[in-house]
PDB file of C-alpha atoms and ligand atoms in Angstrom:
ATOM      1  CA  MET A  69      -0.151   0.223   0.202  1.00 71.00           C
ATOM      2  CA  PHE A  70       1.061   3.977  -0.424  1.00 76.00           C
ATOM      3  CA  ALA A  71       3.944   2.473  -2.519  1.00 79.00           C
ATOM      4  CA  THR A  72       2.760   4.799  -5.864  1.00 83.00           C
ATOM      5  CA  LEU A  73       1.439   7.579  -3.383  1.00 87.00           C
ATOM      6  CA  SER A  74       5.084   7.250  -2.265  1.00 88.00           C
ATOM      7  CA  ASP A  75       7.336   7.355  -5.301  1.00 89.00           C
ATOM      8  CA  ARG A  76       5.150  10.042  -6.685  1.00 88.00           C
ATOM      9  CA  LEU A  77       5.888  12.359  -3.782  1.00 89.00           C
ATOM     10  CA  ALA A  78       9.152  11.521  -3.819  1.00 90.00           C
ATOM     11  CA  ASP A  79       9.398  12.375  -7.508  1.00 89.00           C
ATOM     12  CA  THR A  80       8.080  15.831  -6.936  1.00 89.00           C
ATOM     13  CA  PHE A  81      10.291  16.611  -4.138  1.00 88.00           C
ATOM     14  CA  LYS A  82      13.267  15.524  -6.148  1.00 87.00           C
ATOM     15  CA  ASN A  83      12.578  18.148  -8.175  1.00 84.00           C
ATOM     16  CA  LEU A  84      13.019  20.829  -5.530  1.00 83.00           C
ATOM     17  CA  ARG A  85      16.161  19.889  -4.730  1.00 81.00           C
ATOM     18  CA  GLY A  86      19.813  21.700  -5.152  1.00 78.00           C
ATOM     19  CA  LYS A  87      16.867  24.989  -5.030  1.00 79.00           C
ATOM     20  CA  GLY A  88      18.331  27.729  -2.729  1.00 77.00           C
ATOM     21  CA  ARG A  89      14.764  29.379  -2.520  1.00 79.00           C
ATOM     22  CA  LEU A  90      11.418  28.647  -3.173  1.00 81.00           C
ATOM     23  CA  SER A  91       9.838  30.787  -6.526  1.00 86.00           C
ATOM     24  CA  GLU A  92       5.911  30.866  -6.255  1.00 89.00           C
ATOM     25  CA  ALA A  93       6.230  29.190  -9.309  1.00 90.00           C
ATOM     26  CA  ASP A  94       8.101  26.255  -7.192  1.00 89.00           C
ATOM     27  CA  ILE A  95       4.932  26.039  -5.109  1.00 91.00           C
ATOM     28  CA  ASP A  96       2.337  26.070  -7.248  1.00 93.00           C
ATOM     29  CA  ALA A  97       4.095  23.256  -9.677  1.00 92.00           C
ATOM     30  CA  THR A  98       4.606  21.478  -6.027  1.00 93.00           C
ATOM     31  CA  ALA A  99       1.219  21.849  -5.037  1.00 94.00           C
ATOM     32  CA  ARG A 100      -0.314  20.630  -8.820  1.00 94.00           C
ATOM     33  CA  GLU A 101       2.194  17.128  -8.115  1.00 93.00           C
ATOM     34  CA  ILE A 102       0.742  16.965  -4.607  1.00 94.00           C
ATOM     35  CA  ARG A 103      -3.000  17.714  -5.135  1.00 95.00           C
ATOM     36  CA  ILE A 104      -2.522  14.493  -8.941  1.00 94.00           C
ATOM     37  CA  ALA A 105      -0.698  12.084  -6.839  1.00 92.00           C
ATOM     38  CA  LEU A 106      -3.053  13.065  -3.421  1.00 92.00           C
ATOM     39  CA  LEU A 107      -6.032  12.094  -6.552  1.00 92.00           C
ATOM     40  CA  GLU A 108      -4.318   8.813  -7.602  1.00 89.00           C
ATOM     41  CA  ALA A 109      -3.810   7.303  -4.278  1.00 88.00           C
ATOM     42  CA  ASP A 110      -8.084   8.059  -4.183  1.00 88.00           C
ATOM     43  CA  VAL A 111      -8.339   9.654  -1.508  1.00 91.00           C
ATOM     44  CA  ALA A 112     -11.302  12.273  -1.598  1.00 91.00           C
ATOM     45  CA  LEU A 113     -11.568  15.457  -3.785  1.00 93.00           C
ATOM     46  CA  PRO A 114     -12.582  17.336  -0.769  1.00 93.00           C
ATOM     47  CA  VAL A 115      -9.615  16.204   1.577  1.00 93.00           C
ATOM     48  CA  VAL A 116      -7.310  16.420  -1.319  1.00 95.00           C
ATOM     49  CA  LYS A 117      -8.366  20.760  -1.955  1.00 96.00           C
ATOM     50  CA  GLU A 118      -8.055  20.966   1.643  1.00 95.00           C
ATOM     51  CA  PHE A 119      -4.592  19.406   2.246  1.00 95.00           C
ATOM     52  CA  VAL A 120      -3.285  20.926  -0.647  1.00 96.00           C
ATOM     53  CA  GLY A 121      -4.348  24.164   0.225  1.00 96.00           C
ATOM     54  CA  ALA A 122      -2.779  23.966   3.214  1.00 95.00           C
ATOM     55  CA  VAL A 123       0.739  22.861   2.162  1.00 95.00           C
ATOM     56  CA  LYS A 124       0.675  25.911   0.364  1.00 94.00           C
ATOM     57  CA  ASP A 125      -0.155  28.092   2.788  1.00 93.00           C
ATOM     58  CA  ARG A 126       2.093  27.069   4.604  1.00 93.00           C
ATOM     59  CA  ALA A 127       5.023  27.003   2.164  1.00 90.00           C
ATOM     60  CA  ARG A 128       4.256  30.517   1.535  1.00 88.00           C
ATOM     61  CA  SER A 129       4.158  31.614   5.285  1.00 86.00           C
ATOM     62  CA  GLU A 130       6.404  29.487   7.063  1.00 80.00           C
ATOM     63  CA  GLU A 131      10.116  30.626   7.733  1.00 72.00           C
ATOM     64  CA  VAL A 132      12.676  27.929   6.400  1.00 67.00           C
ATOM     65  CA  SER A 133      14.605  26.983   9.482  1.00 66.00           C
ATOM     66  CA  GLY A 134      18.251  27.468   9.018  1.00 69.00           C
ATOM     67  CA  ALA A 135      19.157  23.480   9.204  1.00 75.00           C
ATOM     68  CA  LEU A 136      16.590  22.575   6.727  1.00 80.00           C
ATOM     69  CA  ASN A 137      16.485  23.204   2.549  1.00 82.00           C
ATOM     70  CA  PRO A 138      13.290  24.102   1.037  1.00 81.00           C
ATOM     71  CA  ALA A 139      12.705  20.362  -0.005  1.00 84.00           C
ATOM     72  CA  GLN A 140      12.927  19.441   3.059  1.00 87.00           C
ATOM     73  CA  GLN A 141      10.671  22.380   4.367  1.00 88.00           C
ATOM     74  CA  ILE A 142       7.786  21.139   2.064  1.00 90.00           C
ATOM     75  CA  ILE A 143       8.764  17.729   3.078  1.00 91.00           C
ATOM     76  CA  LYS A 144       8.592  18.642   6.664  1.00 92.00           C
ATOM     77  CA  ILE A 145       5.037  20.684   5.985  1.00 94.00           C
ATOM     78  CA  VAL A 146       3.415  17.509   3.947  1.00 94.00           C
ATOM     79  CA  ASN A 147       4.748  15.353   7.017  1.00 95.00           C
ATOM     80  CA  GLU A 148       2.404  17.278   9.692  1.00 95.00           C
ATOM     81  CA  GLU A 149      -0.462  17.674   7.467  1.00 95.00           C
ATOM     82  CA  LEU A 150      -0.204  13.749   6.541  1.00 93.00           C
ATOM     83  CA  VAL A 151      -0.078  13.187  10.442  1.00 94.00           C
ATOM     84  CA  ALA A 152      -2.988  15.855  10.678  1.00 92.00           C
ATOM     85  CA  ILE A 153      -5.771  14.594   8.167  1.00 90.00           C
ATOM     86  CA  LEU A 154      -4.449  10.777   9.807  1.00 90.00           C
ATOM     87  CA  GLY A 155      -6.173  12.235  12.882  1.00 87.00           C
ATOM     88  CA  GLY A 156      -3.285  13.621  14.516  1.00 90.00           C
ATOM     89  CA  GLU A 157      -2.292  11.851  17.781  1.00 89.00           C
ATOM     90  CA  THR A 158      -2.784   7.912  18.208  1.00 90.00           C
ATOM     91  CA  ARG A 159      -6.223   7.620  20.156  1.00 91.00           C
ATOM     92  CA  ARG A 160      -6.216   4.947  22.775  1.00 92.00           C
ATOM     93  CA  LEU A 161      -9.375   2.692  23.861  1.00 96.00           C
ATOM     94  CA  ARG A 162     -11.564   3.887  26.360  1.00 95.00           C
ATOM     95  CA  TYR A 163     -12.248   1.363  29.037  1.00 97.00           C
ATOM     96  CA  ALA A 164     -15.268   1.081  31.488  1.00 96.00           C
ATOM     97  CA  LYS A 165     -14.642   2.723  34.834  1.00 93.00           C
ATOM     98  CA  SER A 166     -16.421  -0.103  36.069  1.00 90.00           C
ATOM     99  CA  GLY A 167     -17.501  -3.178  34.964  1.00 90.00           C
ATOM    100  CA  PRO A 168     -16.934  -5.192  31.707  1.00 97.00           C
ATOM    101  CA  THR A 169     -15.548  -2.817  28.672  1.00 98.00           C
ATOM    102  CA  VAL A 170     -17.494  -3.278  25.803  1.00 98.00           C
ATOM    103  CA  ILE A 171     -16.616  -2.694  22.751  1.00 98.00           C
ATOM    104  CA  MET A 172     -19.032  -3.500  19.200  1.00 98.00           C
ATOM    105  CA  LEU A 173     -18.029  -3.719  15.889  1.00 97.00           C
ATOM    106  CA  ALA A 174     -19.919  -2.454  12.897  1.00 95.00           C
ATOM    107  CA  GLY A 175     -19.083  -2.561   8.651  1.00 94.00           C
ATOM    108  CA  LEU A 176     -19.968  -4.392   5.699  1.00 92.00           C
ATOM    109  CA  GLN A 177     -19.940  -8.356   5.364  1.00 89.00           C
ATOM    110  CA  GLY A 178     -16.188  -8.878   4.173  1.00 89.00           C
ATOM    111  CA  ALA A 179     -15.012  -5.941   6.012  1.00 92.00           C
ATOM    112  CA  GLY A 180     -12.699  -8.687   8.462  1.00 92.00           C
ATOM    113  CA  LYS A 181     -14.859  -7.460  11.594  1.00 93.00           C
ATOM    114  CA  THR A 182     -15.050 -11.434  12.615  1.00 92.00           C
ATOM    115  CA  THR A 183     -11.684 -12.337  12.000  1.00 94.00           C
ATOM    116  CA  LEU A 184     -10.783  -8.379  13.536  1.00 96.00           C
ATOM    117  CA  ALA A 185     -12.597  -9.439  16.232  1.00 96.00           C
ATOM    118  CA  ALA A 186     -10.621 -12.390  17.221  1.00 96.00           C
ATOM    119  CA  LYS A 187      -7.368  -9.623  16.369  1.00 97.00           C
ATOM    120  CA  LEU A 188      -8.468  -7.130  18.671  1.00 98.00           C
ATOM    121  CA  ALA A 189      -8.895  -9.947  21.675  1.00 98.00           C
ATOM    122  CA  LEU A 190      -5.812 -11.265  21.737  1.00 97.00           C
ATOM    123  CA  TRP A 191      -4.173  -7.665  21.757  1.00 97.00           C
ATOM    124  CA  LEU A 192      -6.287  -6.785  24.778  1.00 98.00           C
ATOM    125  CA  LYS A 193      -5.020 -10.161  26.235  1.00 97.00           C
ATOM    126  CA  ASP A 194      -1.493  -9.110  25.890  1.00 96.00           C
ATOM    127  CA  GLN A 195      -2.144  -5.857  27.686  1.00 95.00           C
ATOM    128  CA  GLY A 196      -3.380  -7.859  30.448  1.00 97.00           C
ATOM    129  CA  LYS A 197      -6.939  -8.049  30.221  1.00 97.00           C
ATOM    130  CA  THR A 198      -9.421 -11.005  29.983  1.00 98.00           C
ATOM    131  CA  PRO A 199     -11.936 -10.039  27.234  1.00 98.00           C
ATOM    132  CA  MET A 200     -15.233 -12.109  25.991  1.00 98.00           C
ATOM    133  CA  LEU A 201     -16.015 -12.558  22.656  1.00 98.00           C
ATOM    134  CA  ALA A 202     -20.144 -12.034  21.893  1.00 97.00           C
ATOM    135  CA  ALA A 203     -21.119 -13.680  18.849  1.00 95.00           C
ATOM    136  CA  CYS A 204     -23.715 -11.263  17.603  1.00 93.00           C
ATOM    137  CA  ASP A 205     -23.884 -11.938  14.029  1.00 89.00           C
ATOM    138  CA  LEU A 206     -26.657 -14.020  13.487  1.00 86.00           C
ATOM    139  CA  GLN A 207     -27.077 -13.336   9.767  1.00 81.00           C
ATOM    140  CA  ARG A 208     -24.311 -14.939   8.276  1.00 79.00           C
ATOM    141  CA  PRO A 209     -24.573 -18.975   8.291  1.00 74.00           C
ATOM    142  CA  ASN A 210     -21.095 -19.186   9.148  1.00 87.00           C
ATOM    143  CA  ALA A 211     -20.249 -16.477  11.487  1.00 89.00           C
ATOM    144  CA  VAL A 212     -20.913 -17.543  14.684  1.00 91.00           C
ATOM    145  CA  LYS A 213     -18.571 -20.901  14.245  1.00 92.00           C
ATOM    146  CA  GLN A 214     -16.498 -18.460  12.462  1.00 93.00           C
ATOM    147  CA  LEU A 215     -15.761 -16.751  15.588  1.00 94.00           C
ATOM    148  CA  GLN A 216     -15.599 -19.543  17.793  1.00 95.00           C
ATOM    149  CA  VAL A 217     -12.901 -21.203  16.291  1.00 96.00           C
ATOM    150  CA  ASN A 218     -10.897 -18.174  16.081  1.00 95.00           C
ATOM    151  CA  GLY A 219     -11.505 -17.405  19.982  1.00 96.00           C
ATOM    152  CA  GLU A 220     -10.399 -21.104  20.512  1.00 97.00           C
ATOM    153  CA  ARG A 221      -6.869 -20.038  18.575  1.00 96.00           C
ATOM    154  CA  VAL A 222      -6.687 -16.527  20.836  1.00 96.00           C
ATOM    155  CA  GLY A 223      -7.906 -18.967  23.819  1.00 97.00           C
ATOM    156  CA  VAL A 224     -10.524 -16.089  24.295  1.00 98.00           C
ATOM    157  CA  PRO A 225     -14.194 -17.587  25.441  1.00 97.00           C
ATOM    158  CA  VAL A 226     -16.827 -16.762  22.948  1.00 97.00           C
ATOM    159  CA  PHE A 227     -20.739 -16.397  24.437  1.00 95.00           C
ATOM    160  CA  ALA A 228     -23.073 -17.542  21.283  1.00 91.00           C
ATOM    161  CA  PRO A 229     -26.772 -18.194  21.348  1.00 83.00           C
ATOM    162  CA  GLU A 230     -26.957 -21.836  22.107  1.00 73.00           C
ATOM    163  CA  PRO A 231     -30.898 -23.772  20.975  1.00 65.00           C
ATOM    164  CA  GLY A 232     -32.972 -23.759  23.073  1.00 58.00           C
ATOM    165  CA  ASN A 233     -31.171 -21.207  25.564  1.00 56.00           C
ATOM    166  CA  GLY A 234     -33.666 -18.663  24.978  1.00 53.00           C
ATOM    167  CA  VAL A 235     -31.235 -15.813  23.823  1.00 55.00           C
ATOM    168  CA  GLY A 236     -32.074 -15.758  19.776  1.00 74.00           C
ATOM    169  CA  ASP A 237     -32.108 -12.821  18.190  1.00 88.00           C
ATOM    170  CA  PRO A 238     -29.002 -10.275  17.854  1.00 92.00           C
ATOM    171  CA  VAL A 239     -29.878  -7.629  20.873  1.00 93.00           C
ATOM    172  CA  SER A 240     -30.613 -10.462  23.561  1.00 92.00           C
ATOM    173  CA  VAL A 241     -27.563 -12.173  22.694  1.00 93.00           C
ATOM    174  CA  ALA A 242     -25.633  -9.230  23.593  1.00 95.00           C
ATOM    175  CA  ARG A 243     -27.395  -8.268  26.103  1.00 95.00           C
ATOM    176  CA  ALA A 244     -26.973 -11.767  27.879  1.00 94.00           C
ATOM    177  CA  SER A 245     -23.135 -11.574  26.891  1.00 96.00           C
ATOM    178  CA  ILE A 246     -22.584  -8.685  29.211  1.00 97.00           C
ATOM    179  CA  ALA A 247     -24.269  -9.686  32.206  1.00 96.00           C
ATOM    180  CA  GLU A 248     -22.082 -13.827  31.118  1.00 96.00           C
ATOM    181  CA  ALA A 249     -18.969 -11.056  31.135  1.00 97.00           C
ATOM    182  CA  ARG A 250     -19.768  -9.416  34.761  1.00 96.00           C
ATOM    183  CA  ARG A 251     -20.819 -13.316  36.157  1.00 96.00           C
ATOM    184  CA  THR A 252     -17.340 -14.699  34.604  1.00 96.00           C
ATOM    185  CA  LEU A 253     -15.097 -11.655  35.943  1.00 96.00           C
ATOM    186  CA  HIS A 254     -14.457 -10.613  32.279  1.00 97.00           C
ATOM    187  CA  ASP A 255     -13.275  -7.222  32.027  1.00 97.00           C
ATOM    188  CA  VAL A 256     -14.081  -6.385  28.423  1.00 98.00           C
ATOM    189  CA  VAL A 257     -16.652  -7.670  25.979  1.00 98.00           C
ATOM    190  CA  ILE A 258     -16.085  -7.490  22.107  1.00 98.00           C
ATOM    191  CA  VAL A 259     -19.801  -7.851  20.554  1.00 97.00           C
ATOM    192  CA  ASP A 260     -19.361  -8.643  16.907  1.00 95.00           C
ATOM    193  CA  THR A 261     -22.486  -7.742  14.632  1.00 93.00           C
ATOM    194  CA  ALA A 262     -24.115  -8.744  11.293  1.00 88.00           C
ATOM    195  CA  GLY A 263     -22.805  -6.650   8.580  1.00 85.00           C
ATOM    196  CA  ARG A 264     -24.465  -7.244   5.196  1.00 80.00           C
ATOM    197  CA  LEU A 265     -23.060  -6.911   1.788  1.00 79.00           C
ATOM    198  CA  GLY A 266     -24.342  -3.139   1.081  1.00 79.00           C
ATOM    199  CA  ILE A 267     -26.009  -0.737   3.368  1.00 79.00           C
ATOM    200  CA  ASP A 268     -29.480  -1.287   4.492  1.00 85.00           C
ATOM    201  CA  ALA A 269     -31.710   0.047   6.749  1.00 87.00           C
ATOM    202  CA  GLU A 270     -32.052  -3.134   8.357  1.00 86.00           C
ATOM    203  CA  LEU A 271     -28.769  -3.435   8.984  1.00 87.00           C
ATOM    204  CA  MET A 272     -27.990   0.291  10.535  1.00 90.00           C
ATOM    205  CA  GLN A 273     -31.341  -0.580  12.703  1.00 92.00           C
ATOM    206  CA  GLN A 274     -30.292  -4.017  14.437  1.00 92.00           C
ATOM    207  CA  ALA A 275     -26.807  -1.879  14.768  1.00 94.00           C
ATOM    208  CA  SER A 276     -28.400   1.034  16.722  1.00 95.00           C
ATOM    209  CA  ASP A 277     -30.645  -1.705  18.738  1.00 95.00           C
ATOM    210  CA  ILE A 278     -27.977  -3.893  19.901  1.00 96.00           C
ATOM    211  CA  ARG A 279     -25.650  -0.103  20.427  1.00 96.00           C
ATOM    212  CA  ASP A 280     -29.311   1.298  22.358  1.00 96.00           C
ATOM    213  CA  ALA A 281     -29.279  -2.476  24.431  1.00 95.00           C
ATOM    214  CA  VAL A 282     -25.252  -2.474  25.818  1.00 96.00           C
ATOM    215  CA  GLN A 283     -24.708   1.057  25.442  1.00 96.00           C
ATOM    216  CA  PRO A 284     -21.074   0.384  24.917  1.00 98.00           C
ATOM    217  CA  ASP A 285     -17.638   2.577  25.954  1.00 98.00           C
ATOM    218  CA  GLU A 286     -16.321   1.993  22.310  1.00 98.00           C
ATOM    219  CA  VAL A 287     -18.122   1.702  18.873  1.00 98.00           C
ATOM    220  CA  LEU A 288     -15.822   1.170  15.968  1.00 98.00           C
ATOM    221  CA  PHE A 289     -16.691   1.198  12.733  1.00 97.00           C
ATOM    222  CA  VAL A 290     -14.834  -1.809  10.420  1.00 97.00           C
ATOM    223  CA  VAL A 291     -13.754  -1.040   6.737  1.00 95.00           C
ATOM    224  CA  ASP A 292     -11.428  -2.812   4.036  1.00 92.00           C
ATOM    225  CA  ALA A 293      -9.054  -0.005   2.654  1.00 89.00           C
ATOM    226  CA  MET A 294      -9.016  -1.839  -0.836  1.00 86.00           C
ATOM    227  CA  ILE A 295     -12.513  -0.106  -1.397  1.00 85.00           C
ATOM    228  CA  GLY A 296     -11.294   2.935  -2.013  1.00 80.00           C
ATOM    229  CA  GLN A 297     -13.238   5.762  -2.675  1.00 83.00           C
ATOM    230  CA  ASP A 298     -16.546   3.458  -1.337  1.00 86.00           C
ATOM    231  CA  ALA A 299     -14.807   3.065   2.017  1.00 89.00           C
ATOM    232  CA  VAL A 300     -15.554   7.245   2.434  1.00 91.00           C
ATOM    233  CA  VAL A 301     -19.137   6.400   1.161  1.00 91.00           C
ATOM    234  CA  THR A 302     -20.108   3.548   3.738  1.00 93.00           C
ATOM    235  CA  ALA A 303     -17.915   5.439   6.591  1.00 95.00           C
ATOM    236  CA  GLN A 304     -20.430   8.019   6.004  1.00 94.00           C
ATOM    237  CA  ALA A 305     -23.265   6.158   6.276  1.00 93.00           C
ATOM    238  CA  PHE A 306     -22.659   4.396   9.476  1.00 95.00           C
ATOM    239  CA  LEU A 307     -21.888   7.546  10.919  1.00 96.00           C
ATOM    240  CA  GLN A 308     -25.347   8.801  10.167  1.00 94.00           C
ATOM    241  CA  GLY A 309     -27.160   5.145  10.773  1.00 93.00           C
ATOM    242  CA  VAL A 310     -25.467   3.996  13.781  1.00 94.00           C
ATOM    243  CA  GLY A 311     -22.572   6.225  14.850  1.00 96.00           C
ATOM    244  CA  TYR A 312     -19.271   5.118  16.109  1.00 97.00           C
ATOM    245  CA  ASP A 313     -16.195   6.004  17.834  1.00 97.00           C
ATOM    246  CA  GLY A 314     -13.198   5.276  15.846  1.00 96.00           C
ATOM    247  CA  VAL A 315     -12.229   3.586  12.974  1.00 96.00           C
ATOM    248  CA  VAL A 316     -10.080   0.053  12.299  1.00 96.00           C
ATOM    249  CA  LEU A 317      -9.368  -0.330   8.707  1.00 94.00           C
ATOM    250  CA  THR A 318      -8.529  -3.290   7.350  1.00 94.00           C
ATOM    251  CA  LYS A 319      -6.307  -5.403   5.006  1.00 92.00           C
ATOM    252  CA  LEU A 320      -4.342  -2.672   5.129  1.00 89.00           C
ATOM    253  CA  ASP A 321      -0.916  -5.035   3.441  1.00 86.00           C
ATOM    254  CA  GLY A 322      -2.952  -5.027   0.106  1.00 78.00           C
ATOM    255  CA  ASP A 323      -2.319  -3.388  -3.022  1.00 71.00           C
ATOM    256  CA  ALA A 324      -5.217  -0.270  -2.145  1.00 69.00           C
ATOM    257  CA  ARG A 325      -3.717   2.758  -2.835  1.00 72.00           C
ATOM    258  CA  GLY A 326      -4.238   4.717  -0.040  1.00 79.00           C
ATOM    259  CA  GLY A 327      -6.929   7.097  -0.357  1.00 84.00           C
ATOM    260  CA  ALA A 328      -9.605   5.573   2.456  1.00 85.00           C
ATOM    261  CA  ALA A 329      -6.570   5.393   4.978  1.00 84.00           C
ATOM    262  CA  LEU A 330      -6.365   9.261   4.106  1.00 88.00           C
ATOM    263  CA  SER A 331      -9.986  10.147   3.601  1.00 92.00           C
ATOM    264  CA  ILE A 332     -11.989   8.548   6.281  1.00 92.00           C
ATOM    265  CA  ALA A 333     -10.398  10.102   9.991  1.00 90.00           C
ATOM    266  CA  SER A 334     -10.290  13.591   7.567  1.00 91.00           C
ATOM    267  CA  ILE A 335     -13.936  13.001   6.455  1.00 92.00           C
ATOM    268  CA  THR A 336     -15.848  11.349   9.123  1.00 93.00           C
ATOM    269  CA  GLY A 337     -13.862  13.024  12.257  1.00 92.00           C
ATOM    270  CA  LYS A 338     -13.142  10.187  13.624  1.00 94.00           C
ATOM    271  CA  PRO A 339     -10.148   8.846  14.674  1.00 92.00           C
ATOM    272  CA  VAL A 340      -8.512   5.553  12.836  1.00 93.00           C
ATOM    273  CA  MET A 341      -7.820   3.247  16.180  1.00 95.00           C
ATOM    274  CA  PHE A 342      -6.682   0.234  14.975  1.00 96.00           C
ATOM    275  CA  ALA A 343      -4.550  -0.948  11.737  1.00 93.00           C
ATOM    276  CA  SER A 344      -5.606  -4.879  10.546  1.00 94.00           C
ATOM    277  CA  ASN A 345      -2.545  -5.965   8.249  1.00 91.00           C
ATOM    278  CA  GLY A 346      -2.984  -9.233   6.999  1.00 92.00           C
ATOM    279  CA  GLU A 347      -4.257 -12.641   7.489  1.00 89.00           C
ATOM    280  CA  LYS A 348      -2.980 -13.656  10.406  1.00 93.00           C
ATOM    281  CA  LEU A 349      -4.113 -13.437  14.100  1.00 94.00           C
ATOM    282  CA  THR A 350      -0.988 -11.179  15.187  1.00 95.00           C
ATOM    283  CA  ASP A 351      -1.386  -8.403  12.311  1.00 95.00           C
ATOM    284  CA  PHE A 352      -2.806  -5.945  14.443  1.00 95.00           C
ATOM    285  CA  ASP A 353      -1.669  -3.288  16.293  1.00 94.00           C
ATOM    286  CA  LEU A 354      -2.985   0.245  17.031  1.00 95.00           C
ATOM    287  CA  PHE A 355      -2.836   2.812  14.645  1.00 94.00           C
ATOM    288  CA  HIS A 356      -0.498   5.615  14.812  1.00 93.00           C
ATOM    289  CA  PRO A 357      -0.948   8.819  12.106  1.00 93.00           C
ATOM    290  CA  ASP A 358       2.793   9.624  12.537  1.00 93.00           C
ATOM    291  CA  ARG A 359       4.137   6.314  11.151  1.00 91.00           C
ATOM    292  CA  MET A 360       1.701   6.207   8.619  1.00 88.00           C
ATOM    293  CA  ALA A 361       3.211   9.334   7.437  1.00 91.00           C
ATOM    294  CA  SER A 362       6.876   8.199   7.621  1.00 90.00           C
ATOM    295  CA  ARG A 363       5.649   5.320   5.712  1.00 85.00           C
ATOM    296  CA  ILE A 364       4.213   7.487   2.879  1.00 87.00           C
ATOM    297  CA  LEU A 365       7.342   9.696   3.415  1.00 88.00           C
ATOM    298  CA  ASP A 366       9.983   6.851   3.094  1.00 81.00           C
TER     299      ASP A 366
HETATM  300  P1  GDP B 271     -16.426 -10.364   8.303  1.00 92.05           P
HETATM  301  O1  GDP B 271     -17.372 -10.533   7.051  1.00 92.05           O
HETATM  302  O2  GDP B 271     -16.639  -8.628   8.213  1.00 92.05           O
HETATM  303  O3  GDP B 271     -16.798 -10.920   9.239  1.00 92.05           O
HETATM  304  O4  GDP B 271     -14.896 -10.518   7.652  1.00 92.05           O
HETATM  305  P2  GDP B 271     -13.737 -11.938   8.108  1.00 92.05           P
HETATM  306  O5  GDP B 271     -13.224 -11.137   8.713  1.00 92.05           O
HETATM  307  O6  GDP B 271     -14.864 -13.202   7.817  1.00 92.05           O
HETATM  308  O7  GDP B 271     -13.036 -11.397   6.890  1.00 92.05           O
HETATM  309  C1  GDP B 271     -13.224 -11.705   5.474  1.00 92.05           C
HETATM  310  C2  GDP B 271     -12.065 -12.045   4.878  1.00 92.05           C
HETATM  311  O8  GDP B 271     -10.887 -11.480   4.680  1.00 92.05           O
HETATM  312  C3  GDP B 271     -11.237 -13.384   5.125  1.00 92.05           C
HETATM  313  O9  GDP B 271     -10.562 -13.951   4.151  1.00 92.05           O
HETATM  314  C4  GDP B 271     -10.158 -12.611   5.687  1.00 92.05           C
HETATM  315  O10 GDP B 271      -8.910 -13.358   6.080  1.00 92.05           O
HETATM  316  C5  GDP B 271      -9.533 -11.253   5.364  1.00 92.05           C
HETATM  317  N1  GDP B 271      -8.855 -10.346   6.160  1.00 92.05           N
HETATM  318  C6  GDP B 271      -9.494  -9.981   7.578  1.00 92.05           C
HETATM  319  N2  GDP B 271      -8.449  -9.039   7.356  1.00 92.05           N
HETATM  320  C7  GDP B 271      -7.672  -8.923   6.715  1.00 92.05           C
HETATM  321  C8  GDP B 271      -6.457  -8.293   6.956  1.00 92.05           C
HETATM  322  O11 GDP B 271      -6.081  -7.109   7.376  1.00 92.05           O
HETATM  323  N3  GDP B 271      -5.718  -8.559   5.536  1.00 92.05           N
HETATM  324  C9  GDP B 271      -5.916  -9.155   4.788  1.00 92.05           C
HETATM  325  N4  GDP B 271      -4.828  -9.340   3.479  1.00 92.05           N
HETATM  326  N5  GDP B 271      -7.012 -10.109   4.687  1.00 92.05           N
HETATM  327  C10 GDP B 271      -8.062 -10.235   5.649  1.00 92.05           C
END
């Protein structure tokens, strides 16, 4: 990911090397190149405009510090603006002050939610937590089983509806899972919810009903970075339909051009909190805007 964007920007900055001062024309030409590079990377147009505008303004107005040449100065500005559109500081999970912390996952089918639930559980275990998974995706025939298999792989119990135990619908399963966590002293419950292939009203309603029933400490929207501009559309639909506190980007190991990663935080105003970058259950970590920006400018 980001290989093309990274190469493009490197070429742009190469043209500035050796210049003693940047003329207005140099700044304009550089801004144009950055604009093209971002658009080619599938970054949403309003985000590109805002980004390029900010870089241009700063390139014109900021004093070049003694230690940096003009090319380095522009790279510094681009780096800082990239960190800003990626959400700034790394946003960490908020845990409940008392009782189990409830983390609800929402997103489209295929986004990587079920995989992510197990990855997050493993990550939480490494943080010293005692997580539990709640299988509330009762739509997809295999989802409960898949979560159980993944739960077993990471050594985390999965609360799932059993025939005849009276908790058949997703809202009841979610509610019962919290009670079970209290009873068995698990300090985090990760609630996996159903996804559909496309955005639909019923899906949003179900997710909202679960949210209202369990009052999560964090709702995380899980989105596949490979779907490009559609990721932004989906992110906005879920923000309106369900609401969430943070975003998890999945499949960052793929050859996506990076637009989703760059656009989502900026357009939704919600931070990207975690990144999932592979099929292995350990391919997962906190999302660090500064490290991502450095990767792009590497
Ligand atoms: P769900 O429908 O949202 O629950 O999605 P799944 O968790 O079943 O994931 C859909 C597919 O994407 C599966 O084949 C996963 O192995 C794969 N997947 C999930 N996360 C990642 C990731 O970060 N990178 C890659 N390459 N594949 C992933």
